[in-house]
Coordinates of C-alpha atoms and ligand atoms in Angstrom, one line a residue:
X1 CA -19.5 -42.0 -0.2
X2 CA -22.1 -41.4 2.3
X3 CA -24.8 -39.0 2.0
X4 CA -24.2 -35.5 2.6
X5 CA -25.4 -33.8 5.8
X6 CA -27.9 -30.9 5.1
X7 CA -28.0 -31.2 1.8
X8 CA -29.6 -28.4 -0.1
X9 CA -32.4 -30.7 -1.3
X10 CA -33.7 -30.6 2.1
X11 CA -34.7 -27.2 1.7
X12 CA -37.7 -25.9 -0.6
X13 CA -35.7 -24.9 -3.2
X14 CA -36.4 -24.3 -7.1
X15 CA -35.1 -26.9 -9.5
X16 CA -33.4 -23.8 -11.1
X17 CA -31.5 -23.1 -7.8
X18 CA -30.9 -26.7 -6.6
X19 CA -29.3 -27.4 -10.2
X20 CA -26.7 -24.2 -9.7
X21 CA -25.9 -25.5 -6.9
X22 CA -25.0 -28.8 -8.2
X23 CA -23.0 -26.9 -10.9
X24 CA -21.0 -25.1 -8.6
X25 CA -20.2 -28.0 -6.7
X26 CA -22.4 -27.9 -3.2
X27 CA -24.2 -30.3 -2.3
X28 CA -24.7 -29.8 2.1
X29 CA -25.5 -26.4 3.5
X30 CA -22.4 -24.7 5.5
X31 CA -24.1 -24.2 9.2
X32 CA -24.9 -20.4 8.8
X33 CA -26.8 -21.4 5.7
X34 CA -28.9 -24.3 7.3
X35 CA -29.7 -21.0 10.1
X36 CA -30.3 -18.5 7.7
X37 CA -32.0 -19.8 4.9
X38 CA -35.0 -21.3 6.1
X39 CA -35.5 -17.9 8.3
X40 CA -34.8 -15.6 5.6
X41 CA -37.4 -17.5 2.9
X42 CA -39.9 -17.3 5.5
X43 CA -39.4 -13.2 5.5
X44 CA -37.9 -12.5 8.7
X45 CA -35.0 -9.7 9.5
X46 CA -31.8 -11.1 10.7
X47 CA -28.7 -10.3 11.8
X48 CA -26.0 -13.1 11.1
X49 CA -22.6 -13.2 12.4
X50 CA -20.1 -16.3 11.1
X51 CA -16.7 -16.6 10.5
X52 CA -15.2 -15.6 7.0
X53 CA -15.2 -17.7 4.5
X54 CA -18.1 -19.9 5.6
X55 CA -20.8 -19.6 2.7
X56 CA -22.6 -16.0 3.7
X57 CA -23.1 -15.1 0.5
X58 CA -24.9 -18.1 -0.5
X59 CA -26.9 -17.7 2.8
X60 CA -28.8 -14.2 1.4
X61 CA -28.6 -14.9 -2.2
X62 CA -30.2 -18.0 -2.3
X63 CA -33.3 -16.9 -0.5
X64 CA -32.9 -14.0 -2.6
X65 CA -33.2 -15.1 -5.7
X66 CA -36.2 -17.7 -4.7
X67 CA -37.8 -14.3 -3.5
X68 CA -37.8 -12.6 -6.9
X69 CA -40.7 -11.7 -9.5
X70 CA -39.0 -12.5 -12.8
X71 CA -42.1 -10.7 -14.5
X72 CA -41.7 -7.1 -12.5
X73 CA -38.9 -5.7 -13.8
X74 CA -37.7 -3.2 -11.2
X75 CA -35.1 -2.9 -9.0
X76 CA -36.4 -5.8 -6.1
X77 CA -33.3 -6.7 -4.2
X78 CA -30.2 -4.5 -2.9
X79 CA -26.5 -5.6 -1.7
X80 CA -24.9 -3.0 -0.1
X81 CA -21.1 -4.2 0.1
X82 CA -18.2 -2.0 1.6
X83 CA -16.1 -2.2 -1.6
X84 CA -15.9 -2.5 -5.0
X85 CA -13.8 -5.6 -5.2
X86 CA -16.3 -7.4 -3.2
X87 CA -19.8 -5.9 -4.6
X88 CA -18.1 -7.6 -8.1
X89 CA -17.9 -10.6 -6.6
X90 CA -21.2 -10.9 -5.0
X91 CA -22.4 -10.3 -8.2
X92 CA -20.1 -13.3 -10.0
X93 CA -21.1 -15.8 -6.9
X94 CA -25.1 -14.5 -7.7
X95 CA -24.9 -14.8 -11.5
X96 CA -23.4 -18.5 -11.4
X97 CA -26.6 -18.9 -8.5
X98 CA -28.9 -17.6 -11.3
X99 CA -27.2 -19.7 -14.1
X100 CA -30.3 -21.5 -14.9
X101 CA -32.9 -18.4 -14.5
X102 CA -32.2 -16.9 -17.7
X103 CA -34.9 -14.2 -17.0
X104 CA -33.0 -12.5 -13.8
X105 CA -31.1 -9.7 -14.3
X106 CA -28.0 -8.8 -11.8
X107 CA -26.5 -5.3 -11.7
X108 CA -23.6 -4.3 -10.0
X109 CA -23.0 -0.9 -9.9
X110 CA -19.4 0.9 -8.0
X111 CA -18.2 4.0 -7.4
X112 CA -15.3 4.7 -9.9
X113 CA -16.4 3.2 -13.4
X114 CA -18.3 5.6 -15.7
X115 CA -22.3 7.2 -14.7
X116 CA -23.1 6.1 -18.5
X117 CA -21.9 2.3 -18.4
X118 CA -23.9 1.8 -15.6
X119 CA -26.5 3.9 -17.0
X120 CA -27.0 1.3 -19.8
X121 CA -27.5 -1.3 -17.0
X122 CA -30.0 0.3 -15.8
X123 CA -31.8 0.3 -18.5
X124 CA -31.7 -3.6 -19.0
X125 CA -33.9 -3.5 -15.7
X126 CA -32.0 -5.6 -13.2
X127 CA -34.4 -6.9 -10.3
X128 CA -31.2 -7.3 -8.1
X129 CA -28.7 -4.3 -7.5
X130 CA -25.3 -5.0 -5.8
X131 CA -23.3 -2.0 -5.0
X132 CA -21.1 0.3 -3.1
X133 CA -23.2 2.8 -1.1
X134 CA -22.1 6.2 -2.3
X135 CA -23.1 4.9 -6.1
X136 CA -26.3 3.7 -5.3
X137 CA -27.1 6.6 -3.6
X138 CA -26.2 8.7 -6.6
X139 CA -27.9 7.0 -8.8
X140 CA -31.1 7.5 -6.9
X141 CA -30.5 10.7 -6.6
X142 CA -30.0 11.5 -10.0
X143 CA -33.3 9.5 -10.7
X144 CA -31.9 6.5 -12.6
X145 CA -32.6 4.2 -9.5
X146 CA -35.8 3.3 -8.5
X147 CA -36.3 2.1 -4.6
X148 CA -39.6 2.4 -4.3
X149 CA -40.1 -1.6 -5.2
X150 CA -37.0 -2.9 -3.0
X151 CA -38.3 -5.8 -0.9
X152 CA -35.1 -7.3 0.7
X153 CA -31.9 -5.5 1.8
X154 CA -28.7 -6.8 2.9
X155 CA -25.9 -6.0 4.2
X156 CA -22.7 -7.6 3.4
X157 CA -19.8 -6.7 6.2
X158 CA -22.5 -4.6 8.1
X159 CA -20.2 -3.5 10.9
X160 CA -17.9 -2.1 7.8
X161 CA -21.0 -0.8 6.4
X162 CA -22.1 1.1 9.2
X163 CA -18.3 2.2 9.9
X164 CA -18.4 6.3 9.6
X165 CA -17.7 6.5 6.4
X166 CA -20.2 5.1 5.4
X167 CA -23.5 4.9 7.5
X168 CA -24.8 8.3 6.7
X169 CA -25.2 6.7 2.8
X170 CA -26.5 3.6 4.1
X171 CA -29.3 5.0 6.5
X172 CA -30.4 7.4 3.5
X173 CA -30.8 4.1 1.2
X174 CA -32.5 2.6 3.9
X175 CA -35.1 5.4 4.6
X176 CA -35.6 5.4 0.6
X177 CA -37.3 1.9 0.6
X178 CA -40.1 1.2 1.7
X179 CA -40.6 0.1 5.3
X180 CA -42.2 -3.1 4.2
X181 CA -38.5 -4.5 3.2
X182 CA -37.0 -7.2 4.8
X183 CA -34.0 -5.9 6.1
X184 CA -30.8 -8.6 7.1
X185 CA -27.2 -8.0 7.8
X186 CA -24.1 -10.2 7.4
X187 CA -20.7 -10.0 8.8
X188 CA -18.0 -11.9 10.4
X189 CA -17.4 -9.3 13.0
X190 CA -20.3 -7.0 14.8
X191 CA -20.1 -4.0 16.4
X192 CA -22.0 -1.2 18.6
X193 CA -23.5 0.6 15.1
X194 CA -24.6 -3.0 14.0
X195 CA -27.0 -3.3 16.8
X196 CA -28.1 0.5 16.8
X197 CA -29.3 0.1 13.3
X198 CA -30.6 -2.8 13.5
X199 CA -32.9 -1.4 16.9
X200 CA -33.7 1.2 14.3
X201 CA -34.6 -0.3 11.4
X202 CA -35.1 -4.0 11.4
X203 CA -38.2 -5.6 12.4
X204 CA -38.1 -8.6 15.0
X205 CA -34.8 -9.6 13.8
X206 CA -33.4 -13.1 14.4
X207 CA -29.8 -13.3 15.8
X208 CA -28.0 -15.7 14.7
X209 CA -24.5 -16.3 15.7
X210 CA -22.1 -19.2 14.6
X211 CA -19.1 -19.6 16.5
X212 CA -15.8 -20.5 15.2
X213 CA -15.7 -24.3 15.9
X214 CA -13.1 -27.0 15.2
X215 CA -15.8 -27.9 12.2
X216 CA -16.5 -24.4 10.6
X217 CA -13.4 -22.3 11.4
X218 CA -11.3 -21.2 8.7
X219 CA -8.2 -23.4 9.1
X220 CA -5.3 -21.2 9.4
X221 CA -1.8 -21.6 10.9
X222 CA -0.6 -18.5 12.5
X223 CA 2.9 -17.6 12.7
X224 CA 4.4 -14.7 14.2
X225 CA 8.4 -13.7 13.0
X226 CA 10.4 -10.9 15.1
X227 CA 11.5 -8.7 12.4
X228 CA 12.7 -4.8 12.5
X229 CA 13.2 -1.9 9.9
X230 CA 16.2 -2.8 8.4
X231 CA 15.3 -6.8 8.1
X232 CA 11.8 -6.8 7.0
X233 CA 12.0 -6.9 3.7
X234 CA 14.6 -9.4 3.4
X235 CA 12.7 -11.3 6.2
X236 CA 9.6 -11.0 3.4
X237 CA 11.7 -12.5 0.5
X238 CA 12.8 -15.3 2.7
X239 CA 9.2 -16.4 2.9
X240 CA 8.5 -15.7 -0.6
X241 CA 11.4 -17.6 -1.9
X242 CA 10.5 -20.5 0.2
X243 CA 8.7 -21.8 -3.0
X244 CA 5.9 -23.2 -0.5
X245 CA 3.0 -20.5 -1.3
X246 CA 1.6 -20.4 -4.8
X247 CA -0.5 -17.5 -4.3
X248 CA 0.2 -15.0 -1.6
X249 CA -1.7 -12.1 -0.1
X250 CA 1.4 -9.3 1.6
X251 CA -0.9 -6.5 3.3
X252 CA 0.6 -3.2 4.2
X253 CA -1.4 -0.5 5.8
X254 CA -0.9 2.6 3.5
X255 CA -1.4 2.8 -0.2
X256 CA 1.9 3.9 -0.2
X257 CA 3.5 1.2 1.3
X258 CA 1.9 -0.9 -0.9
X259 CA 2.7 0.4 -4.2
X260 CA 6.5 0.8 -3.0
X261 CA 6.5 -2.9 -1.7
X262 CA 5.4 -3.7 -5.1
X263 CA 7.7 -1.8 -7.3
X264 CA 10.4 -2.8 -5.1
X265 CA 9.2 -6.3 -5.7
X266 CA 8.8 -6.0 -9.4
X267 CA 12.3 -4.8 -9.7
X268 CA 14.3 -8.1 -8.1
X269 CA 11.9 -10.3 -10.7
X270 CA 8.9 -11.3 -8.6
X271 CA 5.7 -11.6 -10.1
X272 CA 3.0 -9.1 -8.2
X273 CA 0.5 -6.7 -8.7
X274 CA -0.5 -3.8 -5.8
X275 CA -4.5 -3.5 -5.0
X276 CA -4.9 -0.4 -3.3
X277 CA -7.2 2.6 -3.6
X278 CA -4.8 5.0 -5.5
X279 CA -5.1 2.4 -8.3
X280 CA -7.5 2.9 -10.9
X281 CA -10.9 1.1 -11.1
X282 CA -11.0 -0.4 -14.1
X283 CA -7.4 -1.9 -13.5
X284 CA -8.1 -2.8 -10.1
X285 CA -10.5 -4.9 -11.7
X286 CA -8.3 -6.4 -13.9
X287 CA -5.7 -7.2 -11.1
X288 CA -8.2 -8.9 -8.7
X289 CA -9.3 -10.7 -11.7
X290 CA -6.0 -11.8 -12.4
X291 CA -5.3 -12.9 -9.6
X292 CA -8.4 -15.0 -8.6
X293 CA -7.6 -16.7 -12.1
X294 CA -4.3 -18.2 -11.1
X295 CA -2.1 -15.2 -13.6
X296 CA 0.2 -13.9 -11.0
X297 CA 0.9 -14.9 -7.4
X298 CA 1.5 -12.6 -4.9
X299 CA -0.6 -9.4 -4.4
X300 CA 0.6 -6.6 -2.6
X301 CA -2.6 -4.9 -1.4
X302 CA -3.8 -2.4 1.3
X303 CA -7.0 -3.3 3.7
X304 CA -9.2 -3.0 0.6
X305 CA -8.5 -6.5 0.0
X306 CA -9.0 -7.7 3.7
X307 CA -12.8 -8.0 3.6
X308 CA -14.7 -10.6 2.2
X309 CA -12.7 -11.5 -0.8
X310 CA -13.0 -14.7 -2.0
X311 CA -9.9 -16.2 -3.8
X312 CA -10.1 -20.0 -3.8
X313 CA -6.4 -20.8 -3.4
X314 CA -4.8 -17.7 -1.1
X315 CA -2.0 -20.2 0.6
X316 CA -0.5 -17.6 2.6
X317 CA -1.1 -14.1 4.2
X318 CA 1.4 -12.1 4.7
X319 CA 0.8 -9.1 7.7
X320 CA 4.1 -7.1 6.5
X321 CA 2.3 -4.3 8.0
X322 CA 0.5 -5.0 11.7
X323 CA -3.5 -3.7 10.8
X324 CA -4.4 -0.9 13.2
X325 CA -8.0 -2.6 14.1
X326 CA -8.2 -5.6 15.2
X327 CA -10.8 -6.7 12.8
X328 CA -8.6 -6.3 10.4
X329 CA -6.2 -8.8 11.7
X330 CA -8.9 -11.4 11.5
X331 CA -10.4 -10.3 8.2
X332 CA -6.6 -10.6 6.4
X333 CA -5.5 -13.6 7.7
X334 CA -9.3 -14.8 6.6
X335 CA -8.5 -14.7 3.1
X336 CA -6.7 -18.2 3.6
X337 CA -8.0 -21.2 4.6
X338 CA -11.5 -20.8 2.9
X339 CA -13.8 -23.3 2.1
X340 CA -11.7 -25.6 4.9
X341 CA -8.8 -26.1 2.6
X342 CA -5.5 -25.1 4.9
X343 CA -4.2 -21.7 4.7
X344 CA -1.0 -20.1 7.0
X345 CA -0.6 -16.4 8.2
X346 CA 2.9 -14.9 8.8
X347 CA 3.2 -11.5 10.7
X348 CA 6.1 -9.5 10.4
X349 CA 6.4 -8.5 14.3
X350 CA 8.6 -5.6 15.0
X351 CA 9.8 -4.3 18.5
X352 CA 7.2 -1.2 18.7
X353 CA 4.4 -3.9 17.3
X354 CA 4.4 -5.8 20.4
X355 CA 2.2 -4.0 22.4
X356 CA -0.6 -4.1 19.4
X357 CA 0.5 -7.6 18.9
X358 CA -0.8 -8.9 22.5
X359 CA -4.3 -6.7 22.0
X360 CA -4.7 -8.7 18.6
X361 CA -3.9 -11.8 20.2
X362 CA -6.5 -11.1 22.8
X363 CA -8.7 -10.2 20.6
X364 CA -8.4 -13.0 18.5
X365 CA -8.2 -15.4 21.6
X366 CA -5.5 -17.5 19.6
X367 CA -2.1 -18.2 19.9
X368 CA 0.1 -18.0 17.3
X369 CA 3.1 -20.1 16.8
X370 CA 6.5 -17.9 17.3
X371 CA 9.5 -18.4 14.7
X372 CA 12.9 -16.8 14.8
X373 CA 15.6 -16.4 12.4
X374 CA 18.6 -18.0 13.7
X375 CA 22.5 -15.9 13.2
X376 CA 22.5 -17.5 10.1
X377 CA 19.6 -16.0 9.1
X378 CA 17.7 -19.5 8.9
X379 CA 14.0 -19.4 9.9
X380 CA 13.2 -21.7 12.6
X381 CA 10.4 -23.0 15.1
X382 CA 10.2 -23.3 18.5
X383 CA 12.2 -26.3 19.2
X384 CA 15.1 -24.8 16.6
X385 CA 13.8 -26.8 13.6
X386 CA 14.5 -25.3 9.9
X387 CA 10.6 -23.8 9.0
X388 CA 11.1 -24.7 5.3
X389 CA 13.2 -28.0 4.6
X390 CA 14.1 -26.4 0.9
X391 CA 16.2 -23.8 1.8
Ligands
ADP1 P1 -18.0 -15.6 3.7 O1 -18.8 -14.5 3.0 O2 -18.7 -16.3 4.8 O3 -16.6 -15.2 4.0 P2 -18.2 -16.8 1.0 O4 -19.6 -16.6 0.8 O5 -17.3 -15.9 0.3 O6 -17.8 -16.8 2.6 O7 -17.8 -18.3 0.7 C1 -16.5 -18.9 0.8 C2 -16.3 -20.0 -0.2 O8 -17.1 -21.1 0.1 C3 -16.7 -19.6 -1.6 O9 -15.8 -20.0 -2.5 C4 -18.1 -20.2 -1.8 O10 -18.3 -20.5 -3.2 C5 -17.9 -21.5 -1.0 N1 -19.1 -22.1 -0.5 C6 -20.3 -21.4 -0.2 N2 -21.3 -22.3 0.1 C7 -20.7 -23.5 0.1 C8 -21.2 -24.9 0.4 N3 -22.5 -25.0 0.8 N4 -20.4 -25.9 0.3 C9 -19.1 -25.7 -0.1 N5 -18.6 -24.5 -0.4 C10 -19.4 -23.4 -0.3
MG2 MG1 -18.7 -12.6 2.6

């Protein structure tokens, strides 16, 4: 094998760092990690902006860990992430980084689990904090948080972050630390709010911006399928009992939806579990869990799975619902074809969707590749060939 291209080594890394990375399998830098990392170790603000499922995580938490003082035990480094599903996982992907800096102490902390759970983290003195916004914020208020020796922020998803819902928390975390922090944001999508805060609050940032290319770009076959009310759901079982996918993401756009879709499901025999926000934490944990490891294989889940989620082997996304943003289109359909290994995205296209179809498309800049069920109710491409040979 030749050697690899931007290999990790190249960088000024600990021994501690450059062996978890050999553990975890990496051995070159993903491009918005060869941008990122070098500028962030040298203590610049930066906003990043590459496409899902290209190694952001890695790009802030390895100069974030190389930045830590594993002798001062307060709070030194926040992630802010939109939701809890993805603030857990940060903190898996950080803890395997740190698997060889037995000293480092990673807290992730969500709305939804108990104050006094996370109270005893606290107390073990984590230098890094992951967490959902409205938590962190609690927990400062109430005292149990210290900001006052925060020296790098982040980010994750910033345009979510600074979404309504969510920036008032945000800003008020920010104005808490001290305005010596370094300050850097990461998202596959960017917005209006992104660039506001980041005029307000960052220092000199760096912009970095990595397009999709041929190279980078999550490889993902889209497929649109004409579908109405009545046929949907058998249109949905079609692709499901294709036999092709062995773990499927369906995404609805209620809670609702989804937790019907699911018992519906679960009644003819199929093996899924619904992720949505009505669902309670600790078995929403459990479910996401589940499914990364392989136990079940299709998840039935609401936009709170759309962001960031990292599930190794997602070989199909299923829009059953169209997303009402157009982010959203491209953060579902993201959860395939991670890590360059080759994903497809069906949506379910109904006669009222068109319209928000063709903005998607726009949006998107990508043309998806049309199938049709024939009169015998056989899905087939363009040219009239049968899409799956099995049935
Ligand atoms: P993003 O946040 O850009 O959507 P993630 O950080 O979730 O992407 O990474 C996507 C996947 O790629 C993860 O499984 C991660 O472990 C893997 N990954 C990260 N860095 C590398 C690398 N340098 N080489 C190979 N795989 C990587
Ligand atoms: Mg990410």
């Amino acid at each position: 094998m030749s050697e690899s291209v931007n290999p990790f080594s190249s960088l000024d890394l600990s021994p501690e760092i450059l062996d978890a990375l050999k553990k975890m399998g990496f051995s070159s830098m993903t491009p918005v990690q060869q941008q990122t990392i070098p500028l962030m170790m040298e203590g610049h603000d930066i906003i990043a902006i590459a496409p899902t499922g290209t190694g952001k995580t890695l790009a802030f938490g390895i100069p974030m860990l190389e930045y830590i003082s594993l002798k001062d035990s307060r709070v030194q480094e926040i992630v802010l992430a939109p939701t809890r599903e993805l603030a857990v996982q940060i903190g898996e992907e950080l803890t395997r980084l740190a698997a060889f800096i037995p000293e480092l102490r990673i807290c992730v902390l969500y709305g939804g689990q108990p104050i006094a759970r996370q109270l005893d983290k606290l107390k073990k003195h984590p230098q890094v904090v992951i967490a959902t916004p409205g938590r962190l914020l609690d927990h400062f208020q109430r005292g149990t948080l210290r900001l006052n020796a925060v020296h790098t922020l982040v980010l994750d998803e910033a345009d979510e972050m600074l979404d309504m819902g969510f920036i008032k928390d945000v800003t008020r975390i920010i104005d808490a630390i001290p305005p010596t922090r370094q300050f850097v944001m990461f998202s596959a999508t960017t917005n209006q709010d992104v660039m506001t805060i980041s005029w307000k609050y960052q220092h000199d940032p760096v912009d970095i911006t990595i397009e999709a290319t041929e190279e980078n770009k999550p490889q993902i076959t889209q497929y649109v399928i004409p579908a109405d009310r009545d046929n949907k759901y058998s249109r949905l079982l079609y692709l499901l009992d294709s036999d092709e996918y062995k773990r499927v993401m369906i995404f609805t756009n209620t809670k609702d939806m989804a937790h019907r879709l699911n018992e519906r499901l679960h009644k003819e025999g199929y093996a899924s579990e619904a992720l949505h926000g009505n669902i309670p934490q600790n078995k929403r944990s459990q479910v996401m869990n589940d499914f990364k490891k392989g136990r079940f294989p299709i998840l039935v889940c609401t936009d709170v799975a759309a962001r960031g989620i990292d599930v190794f082997d997602v070989e199909a996304v299923i829009n059953y619902d169209l997303p009402n943003e157009n982010e959203y289109y491209l953060h579902r359909i993201g959860r395939t074809g991670r890590a360059k290994r080759h994903g497809v995205a069906f949506t379910l296209m109904t006669f009222q969707d068109s319209v928000r179809m063709d903005e998607i498309l726009k949006y998107m800049q990508s043309t998806p590749i049309k199938l049709h069920f024939d009169e015998h109710e056989i899905l087939r491409d363009e040219e009239g060939t049968p899409f799956f040979d099995s049935i």
